[in-house]
mmCIF file of C-alpha atoms and ligand atoms in Angstrom:
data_model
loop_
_atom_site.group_PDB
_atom_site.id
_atom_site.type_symbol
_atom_site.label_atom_id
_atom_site.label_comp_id
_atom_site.label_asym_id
_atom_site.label_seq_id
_atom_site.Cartn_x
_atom_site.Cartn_y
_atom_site.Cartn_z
ATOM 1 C CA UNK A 1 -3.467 11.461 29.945
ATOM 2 C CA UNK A 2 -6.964 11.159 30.925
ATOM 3 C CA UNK A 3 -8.674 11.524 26.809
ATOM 4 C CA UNK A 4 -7.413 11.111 23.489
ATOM 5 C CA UNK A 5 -11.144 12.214 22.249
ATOM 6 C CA UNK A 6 -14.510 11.779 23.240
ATOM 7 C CA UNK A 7 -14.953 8.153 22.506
ATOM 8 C CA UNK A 8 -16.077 5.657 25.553
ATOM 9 C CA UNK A 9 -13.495 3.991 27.539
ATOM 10 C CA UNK A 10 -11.675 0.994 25.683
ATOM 11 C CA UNK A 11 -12.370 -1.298 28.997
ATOM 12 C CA UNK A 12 -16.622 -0.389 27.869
ATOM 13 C CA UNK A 13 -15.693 -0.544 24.521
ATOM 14 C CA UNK A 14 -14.391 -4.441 25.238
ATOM 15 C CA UNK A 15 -16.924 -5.398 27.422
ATOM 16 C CA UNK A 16 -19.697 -3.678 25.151
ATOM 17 C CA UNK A 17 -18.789 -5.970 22.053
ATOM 18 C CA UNK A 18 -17.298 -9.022 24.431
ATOM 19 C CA UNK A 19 -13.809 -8.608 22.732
ATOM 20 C CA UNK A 20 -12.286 -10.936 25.605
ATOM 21 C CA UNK A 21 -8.789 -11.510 24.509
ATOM 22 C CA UNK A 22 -8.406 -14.717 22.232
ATOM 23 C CA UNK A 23 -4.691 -16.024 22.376
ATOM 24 C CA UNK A 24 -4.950 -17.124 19.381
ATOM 25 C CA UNK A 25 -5.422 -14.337 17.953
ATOM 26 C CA UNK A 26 -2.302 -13.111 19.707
ATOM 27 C CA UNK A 27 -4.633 -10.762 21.207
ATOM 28 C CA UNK A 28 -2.982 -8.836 24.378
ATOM 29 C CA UNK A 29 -4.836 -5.208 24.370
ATOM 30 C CA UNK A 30 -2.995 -2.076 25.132
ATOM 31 C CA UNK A 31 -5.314 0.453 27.401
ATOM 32 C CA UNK A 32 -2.762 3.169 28.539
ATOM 33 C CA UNK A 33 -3.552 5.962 26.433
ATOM 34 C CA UNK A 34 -0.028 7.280 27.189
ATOM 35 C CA UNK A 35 1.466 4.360 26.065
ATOM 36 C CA UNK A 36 -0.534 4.067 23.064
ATOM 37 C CA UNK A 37 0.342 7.828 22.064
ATOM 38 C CA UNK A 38 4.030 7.047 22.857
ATOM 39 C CA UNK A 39 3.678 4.337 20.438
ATOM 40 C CA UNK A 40 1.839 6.325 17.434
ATOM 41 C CA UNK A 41 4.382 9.446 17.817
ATOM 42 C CA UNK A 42 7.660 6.618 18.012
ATOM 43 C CA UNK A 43 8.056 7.366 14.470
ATOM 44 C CA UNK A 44 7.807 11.265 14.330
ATOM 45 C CA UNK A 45 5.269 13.487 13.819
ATOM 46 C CA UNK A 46 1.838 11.659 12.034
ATOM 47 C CA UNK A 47 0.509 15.016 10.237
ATOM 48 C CA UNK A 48 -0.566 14.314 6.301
ATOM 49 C CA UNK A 49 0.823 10.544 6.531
ATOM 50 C CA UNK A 50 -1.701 7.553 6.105
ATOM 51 C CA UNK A 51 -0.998 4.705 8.118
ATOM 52 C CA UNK A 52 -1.306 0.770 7.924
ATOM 53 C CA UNK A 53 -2.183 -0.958 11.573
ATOM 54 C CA UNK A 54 -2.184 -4.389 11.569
ATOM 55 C CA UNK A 55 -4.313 -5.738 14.360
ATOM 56 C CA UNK A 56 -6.377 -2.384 15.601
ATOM 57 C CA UNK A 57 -8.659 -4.832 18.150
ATOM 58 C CA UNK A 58 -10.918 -2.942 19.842
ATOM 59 C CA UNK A 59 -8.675 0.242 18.374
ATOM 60 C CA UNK A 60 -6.636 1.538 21.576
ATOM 61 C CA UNK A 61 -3.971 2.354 18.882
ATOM 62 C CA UNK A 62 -5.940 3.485 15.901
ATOM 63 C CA UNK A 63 -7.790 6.464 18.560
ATOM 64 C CA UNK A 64 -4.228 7.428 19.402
ATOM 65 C CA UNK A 65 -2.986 7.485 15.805
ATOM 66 C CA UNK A 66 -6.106 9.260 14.481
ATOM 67 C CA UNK A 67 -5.878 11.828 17.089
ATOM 68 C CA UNK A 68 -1.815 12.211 17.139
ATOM 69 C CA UNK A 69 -2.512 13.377 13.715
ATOM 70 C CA UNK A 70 -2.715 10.852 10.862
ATOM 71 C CA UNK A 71 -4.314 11.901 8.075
ATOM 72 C CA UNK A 72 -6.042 8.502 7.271
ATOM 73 C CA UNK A 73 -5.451 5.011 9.220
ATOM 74 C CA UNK A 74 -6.029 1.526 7.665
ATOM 75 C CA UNK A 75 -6.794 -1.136 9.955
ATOM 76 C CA UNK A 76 -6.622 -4.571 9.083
ATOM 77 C CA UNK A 77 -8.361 -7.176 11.270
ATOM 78 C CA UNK A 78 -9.512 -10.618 11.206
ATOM 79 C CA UNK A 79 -10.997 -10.512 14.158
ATOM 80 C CA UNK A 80 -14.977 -10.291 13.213
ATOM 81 C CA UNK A 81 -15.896 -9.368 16.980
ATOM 82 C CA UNK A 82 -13.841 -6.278 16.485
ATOM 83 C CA UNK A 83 -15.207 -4.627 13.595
ATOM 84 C CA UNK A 84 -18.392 -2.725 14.780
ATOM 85 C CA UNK A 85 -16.406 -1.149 17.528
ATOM 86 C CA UNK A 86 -13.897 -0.487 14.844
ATOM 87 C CA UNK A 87 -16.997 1.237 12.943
ATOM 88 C CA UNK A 88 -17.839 3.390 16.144
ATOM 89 C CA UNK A 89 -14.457 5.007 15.458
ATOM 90 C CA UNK A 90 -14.510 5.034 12.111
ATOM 91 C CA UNK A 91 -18.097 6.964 12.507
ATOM 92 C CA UNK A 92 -16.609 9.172 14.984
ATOM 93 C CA UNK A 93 -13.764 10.501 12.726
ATOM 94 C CA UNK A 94 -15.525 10.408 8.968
ATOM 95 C CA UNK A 95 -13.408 9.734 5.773
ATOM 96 C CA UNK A 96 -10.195 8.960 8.533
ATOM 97 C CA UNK A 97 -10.237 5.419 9.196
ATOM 98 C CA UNK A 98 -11.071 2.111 7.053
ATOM 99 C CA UNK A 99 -11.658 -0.801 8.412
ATOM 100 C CA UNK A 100 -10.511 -3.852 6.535
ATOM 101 C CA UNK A 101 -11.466 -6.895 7.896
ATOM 102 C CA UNK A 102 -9.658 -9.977 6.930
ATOM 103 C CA UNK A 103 -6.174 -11.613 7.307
ATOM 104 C CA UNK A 104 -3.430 -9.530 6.962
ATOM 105 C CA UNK A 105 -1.444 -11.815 5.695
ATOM 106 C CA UNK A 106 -3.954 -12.215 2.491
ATOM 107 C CA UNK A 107 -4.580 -8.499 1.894
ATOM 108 C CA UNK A 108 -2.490 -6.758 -0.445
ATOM 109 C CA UNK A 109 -2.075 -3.404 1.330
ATOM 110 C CA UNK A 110 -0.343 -1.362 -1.475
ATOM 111 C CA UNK A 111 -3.297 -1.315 -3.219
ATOM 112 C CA UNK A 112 -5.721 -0.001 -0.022
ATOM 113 C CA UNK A 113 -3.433 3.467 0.170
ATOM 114 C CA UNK A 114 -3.648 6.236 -2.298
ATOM 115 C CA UNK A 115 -1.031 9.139 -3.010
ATOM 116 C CA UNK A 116 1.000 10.734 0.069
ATOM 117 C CA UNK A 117 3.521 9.165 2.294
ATOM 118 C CA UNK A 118 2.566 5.653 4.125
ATOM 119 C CA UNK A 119 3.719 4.435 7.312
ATOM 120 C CA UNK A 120 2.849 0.687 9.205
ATOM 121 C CA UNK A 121 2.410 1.210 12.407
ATOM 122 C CA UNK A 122 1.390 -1.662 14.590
ATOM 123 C CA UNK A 123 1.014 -3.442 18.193
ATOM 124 C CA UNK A 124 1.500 -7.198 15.964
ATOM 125 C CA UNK A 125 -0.412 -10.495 16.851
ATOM 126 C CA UNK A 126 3.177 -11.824 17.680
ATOM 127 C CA UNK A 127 2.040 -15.707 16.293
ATOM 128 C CA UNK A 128 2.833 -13.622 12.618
ATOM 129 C CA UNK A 129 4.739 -10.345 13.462
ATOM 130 C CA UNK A 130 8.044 -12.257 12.007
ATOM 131 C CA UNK A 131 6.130 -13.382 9.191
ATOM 132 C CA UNK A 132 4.797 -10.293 8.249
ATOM 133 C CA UNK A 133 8.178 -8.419 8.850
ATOM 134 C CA UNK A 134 10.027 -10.397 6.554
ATOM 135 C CA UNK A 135 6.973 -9.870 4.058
ATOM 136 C CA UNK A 136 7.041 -6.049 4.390
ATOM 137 C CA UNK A 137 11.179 -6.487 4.256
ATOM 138 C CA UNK A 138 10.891 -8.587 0.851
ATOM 139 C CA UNK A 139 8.696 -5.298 -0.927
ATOM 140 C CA UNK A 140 9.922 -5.041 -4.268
ATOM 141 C CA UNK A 141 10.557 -2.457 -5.821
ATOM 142 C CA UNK A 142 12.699 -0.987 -3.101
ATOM 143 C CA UNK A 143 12.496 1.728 -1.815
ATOM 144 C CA UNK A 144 9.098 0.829 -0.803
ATOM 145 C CA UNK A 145 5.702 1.929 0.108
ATOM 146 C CA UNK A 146 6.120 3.131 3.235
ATOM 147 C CA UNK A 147 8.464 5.700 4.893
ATOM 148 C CA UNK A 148 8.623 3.768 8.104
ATOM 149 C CA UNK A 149 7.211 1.027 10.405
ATOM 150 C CA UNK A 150 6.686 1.112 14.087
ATOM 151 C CA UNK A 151 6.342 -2.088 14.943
ATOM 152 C CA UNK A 152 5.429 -4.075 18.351
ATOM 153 C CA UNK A 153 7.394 -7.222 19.146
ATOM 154 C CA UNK A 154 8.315 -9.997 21.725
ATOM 155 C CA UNK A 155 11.788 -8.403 23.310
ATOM 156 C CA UNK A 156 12.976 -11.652 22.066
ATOM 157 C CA UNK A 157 12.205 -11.013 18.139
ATOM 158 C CA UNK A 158 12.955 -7.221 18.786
ATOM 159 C CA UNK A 159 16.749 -8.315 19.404
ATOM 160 C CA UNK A 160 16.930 -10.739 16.605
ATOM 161 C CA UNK A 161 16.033 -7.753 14.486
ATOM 162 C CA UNK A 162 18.652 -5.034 15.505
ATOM 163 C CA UNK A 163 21.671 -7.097 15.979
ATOM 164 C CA UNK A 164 25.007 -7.173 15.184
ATOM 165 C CA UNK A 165 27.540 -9.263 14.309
ATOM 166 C CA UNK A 166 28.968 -11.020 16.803
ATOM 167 C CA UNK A 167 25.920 -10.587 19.371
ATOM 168 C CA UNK A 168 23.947 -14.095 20.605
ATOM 169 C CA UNK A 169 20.760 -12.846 18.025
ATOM 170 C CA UNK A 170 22.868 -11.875 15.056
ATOM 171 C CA UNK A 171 21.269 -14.317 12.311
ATOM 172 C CA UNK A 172 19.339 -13.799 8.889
ATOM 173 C CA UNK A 173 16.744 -11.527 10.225
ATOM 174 C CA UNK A 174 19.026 -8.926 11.200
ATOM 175 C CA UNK A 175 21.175 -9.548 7.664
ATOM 176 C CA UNK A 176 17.653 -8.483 6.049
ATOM 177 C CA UNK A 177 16.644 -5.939 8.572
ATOM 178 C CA UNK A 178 20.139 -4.619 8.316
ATOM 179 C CA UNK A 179 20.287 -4.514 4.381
ATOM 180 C CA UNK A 180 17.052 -2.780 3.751
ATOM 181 C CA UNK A 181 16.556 -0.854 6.698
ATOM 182 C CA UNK A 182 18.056 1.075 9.979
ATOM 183 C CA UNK A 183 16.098 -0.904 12.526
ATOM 184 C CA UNK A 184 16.268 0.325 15.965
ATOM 185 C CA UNK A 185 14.633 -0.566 19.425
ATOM 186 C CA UNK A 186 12.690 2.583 20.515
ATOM 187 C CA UNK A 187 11.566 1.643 24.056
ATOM 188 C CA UNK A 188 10.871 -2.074 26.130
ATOM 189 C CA UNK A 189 7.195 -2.384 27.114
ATOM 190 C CA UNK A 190 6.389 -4.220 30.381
ATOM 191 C CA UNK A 191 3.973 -6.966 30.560
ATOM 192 C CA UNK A 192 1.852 -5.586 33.099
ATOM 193 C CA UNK A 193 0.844 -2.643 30.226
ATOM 194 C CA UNK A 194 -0.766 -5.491 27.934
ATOM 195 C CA UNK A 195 -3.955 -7.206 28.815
ATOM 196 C CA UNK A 196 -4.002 -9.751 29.361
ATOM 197 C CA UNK A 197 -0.743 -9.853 30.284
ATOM 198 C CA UNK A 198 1.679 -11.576 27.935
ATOM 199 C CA UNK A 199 4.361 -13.782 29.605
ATOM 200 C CA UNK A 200 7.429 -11.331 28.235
ATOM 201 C CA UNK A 201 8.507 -8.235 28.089
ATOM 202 C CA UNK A 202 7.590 -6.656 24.462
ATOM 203 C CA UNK A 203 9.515 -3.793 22.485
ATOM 204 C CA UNK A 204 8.899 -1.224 19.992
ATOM 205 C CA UNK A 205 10.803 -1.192 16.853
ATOM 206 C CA UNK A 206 11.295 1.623 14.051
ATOM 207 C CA UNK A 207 12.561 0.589 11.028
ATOM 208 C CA UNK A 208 13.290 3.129 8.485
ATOM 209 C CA UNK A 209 14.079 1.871 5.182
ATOM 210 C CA UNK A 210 17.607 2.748 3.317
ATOM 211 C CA UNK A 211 17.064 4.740 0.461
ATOM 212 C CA UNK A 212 19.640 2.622 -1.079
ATOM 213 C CA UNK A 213 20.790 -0.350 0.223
ATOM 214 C CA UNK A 214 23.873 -2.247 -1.383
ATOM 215 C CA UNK A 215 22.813 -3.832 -4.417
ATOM 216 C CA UNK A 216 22.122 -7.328 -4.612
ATOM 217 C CA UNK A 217 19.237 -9.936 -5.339
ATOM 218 C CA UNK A 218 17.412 -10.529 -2.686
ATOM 219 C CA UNK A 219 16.376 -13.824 -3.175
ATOM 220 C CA UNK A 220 20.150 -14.921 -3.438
ATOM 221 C CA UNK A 221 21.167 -12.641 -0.263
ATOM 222 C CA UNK A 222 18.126 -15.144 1.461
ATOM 223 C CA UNK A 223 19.768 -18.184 -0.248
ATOM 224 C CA UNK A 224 23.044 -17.246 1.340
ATOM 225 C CA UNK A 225 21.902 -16.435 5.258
ATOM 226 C CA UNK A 226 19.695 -19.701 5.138
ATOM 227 C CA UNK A 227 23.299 -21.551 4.062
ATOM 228 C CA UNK A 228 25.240 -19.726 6.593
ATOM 229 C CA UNK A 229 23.373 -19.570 9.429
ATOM 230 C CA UNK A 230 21.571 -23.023 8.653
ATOM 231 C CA UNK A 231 24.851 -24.471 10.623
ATOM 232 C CA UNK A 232 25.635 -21.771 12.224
ATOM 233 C CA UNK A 233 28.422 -23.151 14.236
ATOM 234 C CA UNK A 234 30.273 -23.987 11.235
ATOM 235 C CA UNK A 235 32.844 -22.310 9.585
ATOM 236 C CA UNK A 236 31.823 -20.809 6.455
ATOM 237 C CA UNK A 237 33.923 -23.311 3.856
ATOM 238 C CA UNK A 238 31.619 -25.650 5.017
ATOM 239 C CA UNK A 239 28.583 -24.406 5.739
ATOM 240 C CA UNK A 240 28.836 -22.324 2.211
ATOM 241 C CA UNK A 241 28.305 -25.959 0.459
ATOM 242 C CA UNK A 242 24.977 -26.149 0.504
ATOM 243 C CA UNK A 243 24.524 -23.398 -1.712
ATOM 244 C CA UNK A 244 25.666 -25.963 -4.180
ATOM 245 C CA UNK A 245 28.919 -23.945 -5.945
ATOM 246 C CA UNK A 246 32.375 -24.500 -4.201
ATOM 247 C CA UNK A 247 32.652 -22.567 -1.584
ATOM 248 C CA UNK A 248 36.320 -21.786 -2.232
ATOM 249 C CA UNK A 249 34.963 -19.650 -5.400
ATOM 250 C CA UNK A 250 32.890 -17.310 -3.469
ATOM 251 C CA UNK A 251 35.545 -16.627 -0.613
ATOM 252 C CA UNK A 252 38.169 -16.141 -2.999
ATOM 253 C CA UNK A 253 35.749 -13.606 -4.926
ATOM 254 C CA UNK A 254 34.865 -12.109 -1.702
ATOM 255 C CA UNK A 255 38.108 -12.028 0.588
ATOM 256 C CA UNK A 256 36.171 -13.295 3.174
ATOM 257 C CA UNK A 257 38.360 -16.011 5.383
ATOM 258 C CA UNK A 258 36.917 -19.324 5.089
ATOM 259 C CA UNK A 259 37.174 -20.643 8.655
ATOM 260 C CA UNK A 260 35.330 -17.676 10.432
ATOM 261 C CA UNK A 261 31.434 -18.358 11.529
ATOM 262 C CA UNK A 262 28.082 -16.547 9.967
ATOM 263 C CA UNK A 263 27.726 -14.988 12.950
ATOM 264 C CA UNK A 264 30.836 -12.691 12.510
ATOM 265 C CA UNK A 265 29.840 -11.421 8.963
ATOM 266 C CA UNK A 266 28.720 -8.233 8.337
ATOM 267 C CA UNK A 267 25.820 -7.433 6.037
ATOM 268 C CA UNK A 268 28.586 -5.774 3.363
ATOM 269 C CA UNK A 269 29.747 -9.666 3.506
ATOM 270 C CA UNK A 270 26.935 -11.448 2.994
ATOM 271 C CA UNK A 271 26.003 -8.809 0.038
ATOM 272 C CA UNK A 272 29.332 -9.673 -1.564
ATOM 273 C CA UNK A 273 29.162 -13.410 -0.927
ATOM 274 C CA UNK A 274 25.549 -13.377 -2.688
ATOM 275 C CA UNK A 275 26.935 -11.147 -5.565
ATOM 276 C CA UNK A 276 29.654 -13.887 -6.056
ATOM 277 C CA UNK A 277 27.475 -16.525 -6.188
ATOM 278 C CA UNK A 278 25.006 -14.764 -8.452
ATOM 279 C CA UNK A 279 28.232 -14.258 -10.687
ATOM 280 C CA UNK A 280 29.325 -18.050 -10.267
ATOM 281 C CA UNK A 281 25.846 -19.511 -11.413
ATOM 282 C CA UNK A 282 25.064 -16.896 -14.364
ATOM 283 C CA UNK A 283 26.808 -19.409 -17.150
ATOM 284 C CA UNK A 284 30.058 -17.971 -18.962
ATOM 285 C CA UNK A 285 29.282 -16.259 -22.533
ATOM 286 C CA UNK A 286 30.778 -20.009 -23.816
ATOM 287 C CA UNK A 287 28.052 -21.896 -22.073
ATOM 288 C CA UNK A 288 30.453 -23.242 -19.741
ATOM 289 C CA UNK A 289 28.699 -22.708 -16.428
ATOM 290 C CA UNK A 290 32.000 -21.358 -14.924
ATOM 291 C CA UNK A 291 31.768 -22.092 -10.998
ATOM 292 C CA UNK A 292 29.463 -24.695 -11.202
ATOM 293 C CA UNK A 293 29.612 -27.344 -8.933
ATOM 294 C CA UNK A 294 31.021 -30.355 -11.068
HETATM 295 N N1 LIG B 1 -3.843 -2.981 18.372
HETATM 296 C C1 LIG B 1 -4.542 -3.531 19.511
HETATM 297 C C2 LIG B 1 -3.936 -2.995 20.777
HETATM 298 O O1 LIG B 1 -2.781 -2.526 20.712
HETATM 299 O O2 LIG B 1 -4.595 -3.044 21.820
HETATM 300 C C3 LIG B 1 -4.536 -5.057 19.508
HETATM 301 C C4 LIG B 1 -3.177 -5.696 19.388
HETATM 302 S S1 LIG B 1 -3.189 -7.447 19.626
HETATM 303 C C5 LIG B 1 -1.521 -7.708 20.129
HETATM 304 C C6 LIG B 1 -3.132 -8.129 17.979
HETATM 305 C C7 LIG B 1 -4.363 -7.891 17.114
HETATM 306 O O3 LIG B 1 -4.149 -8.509 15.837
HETATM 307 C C8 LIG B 1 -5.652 -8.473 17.622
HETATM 308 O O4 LIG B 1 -6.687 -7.524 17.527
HETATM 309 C C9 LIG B 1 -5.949 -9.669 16.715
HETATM 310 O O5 LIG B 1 -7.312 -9.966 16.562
HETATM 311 C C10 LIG B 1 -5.326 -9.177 15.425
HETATM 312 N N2 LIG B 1 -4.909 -10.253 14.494
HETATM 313 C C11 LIG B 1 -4.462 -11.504 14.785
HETATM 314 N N3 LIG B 1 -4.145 -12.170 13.683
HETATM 315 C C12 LIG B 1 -4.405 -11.327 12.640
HETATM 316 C C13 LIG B 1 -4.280 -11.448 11.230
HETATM 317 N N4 LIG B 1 -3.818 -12.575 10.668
HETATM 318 N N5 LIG B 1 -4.635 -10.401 10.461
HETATM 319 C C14 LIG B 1 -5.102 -9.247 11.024
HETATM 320 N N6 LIG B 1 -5.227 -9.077 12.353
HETATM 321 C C15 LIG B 1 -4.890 -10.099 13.160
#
């Protein structure tokens, strides 16, 4: 692809406001106009949908998703260099891109989008891409804000997130990835495409969330993987105690065999184990505290 739109190169965009990359800032630019198009269609078709970057740098991602289609972009970054070439873009396209400049980890981003669907779609500073996953994953009220997220990450984190039971990365971000969401490596990303050049190879994620995932409270289903897979290599009668209730109550409630390992429980388990031990602290009608640790 030789042009997204009429805008100058992003190498004389960089050089013009001396955005060398900071690491850290996490900052590892994407040029490839093919690849950043790839990366703004991962998620379907943009037309009529606003969309939250994270990170927009000198805005190799934010041209693609403007011209792919999106009817307005967001762009949150903290970088200060980056903001007037941001504002060359935004001039370029009136009314279809904001700039917010800031940390996106401080900006509340429901309240920057108005009415029509919302989508986060992002090439992350990976120092806070887990960080701000597990923040987006944690939305309340669920379903959330957005329809979907496209999201850049280290190959590394991008396995942690779509794994299953049993598999080396299987741990409590793919319970919560897997509980709210179908999360789902689109395509691997070489280093060579990034500059500079990160050490690994990166992935893109989609994440779509579940219209209704199994009930349970969230903050207990985090209690419970932090238990579990806080010794993982323990079986679960054990590593179940430091939840503080006998572990014996919430396997019998569950079914769930005692001596098998975090790592082999489905998502359906964990919801059920942090169901039982929602129902084991909530005290009996008598006051009794039924299932409280003695
Ligand atoms: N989207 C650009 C691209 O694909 O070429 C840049 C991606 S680069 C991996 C990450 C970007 O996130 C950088 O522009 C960096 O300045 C920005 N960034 C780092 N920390 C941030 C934070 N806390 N809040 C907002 N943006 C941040």
């Amino acid at each position: 692809m030789s042009a997204l739109d009429d805008l100058p190169p992003l190498r004389e965009v960089i050089r013009r406001h001396d955005l060398s990359a900071k690491k850290s800032l996490g900052q590892n630019f994407l040029l490839d106009l093919n690849l950043t198009a790839r990366i703004a269609r991962a998620g379907g078709p943009l037309d009529g949908i606003t969309v939250v970057e994270i990170g927009p740098g000198p805005g190799g991602l934010t041209r693609a998703l403007i011209a792919c289609g999106a009817r307005r972009v967001i762009a949150v970054e903290r970088d200060s260099r980056a903001i007037a070439a941001l504002e060359e873009i935004a001039a370029h396209y009136p009314g279809r891109l904001t700039v917010v400049p800031g940390d996106a980890l401080n900006v509340d981003l429901a309240t920057c989008l108005d009415d029509g669907p919302a989508r986060i779609v992002a090439n992350l500073p990976y120092n806070i891409a887990t960080a701000l996953l597990v923040r987006w994953l944690a939305t309340e009220p669920w379903p959330p804000w957005f329809d979907m997220m496209v999201l850049m990450f280290q190959r590394e984190v991008a396995e942690r997130i779509v794994a299953t039971p049993g598999e080396k990365p299987y741990g409590r971000l793919a319970v919560l990835a897997g509980w709210r969401t179908h999360a789902k490596i689109m395509f691997d990303v070489a280093p060579s495409a990034f500059v500079p050049p990160p050490k690994v190879t990166s992935s893109v994620v989609r994440l779509v969330p579940r219209a209704a995932p199994l009930p349970c409270t969230r903050s207990t289903l985090e209690r419970v993987t932090a238990a579990a897979f806080g010794q993982r290599r323990k079986m679960l009668r054990q590593s179940l105690r430091a939840l503080g209730v006998d572990p014996a109550l919430l396997l019998a409630a569950t079914g769930i065999d005692g001596a098998v390992r975090a790592e082999e429980i489905p998502v359906e388990g964990f919801v059920a184990l942090a169901n039982a031990l929602d129902a084991a602290s909530t005290p009996s009608q008598d006051g009794a505290g039924e299932g409280k640790p003695a």
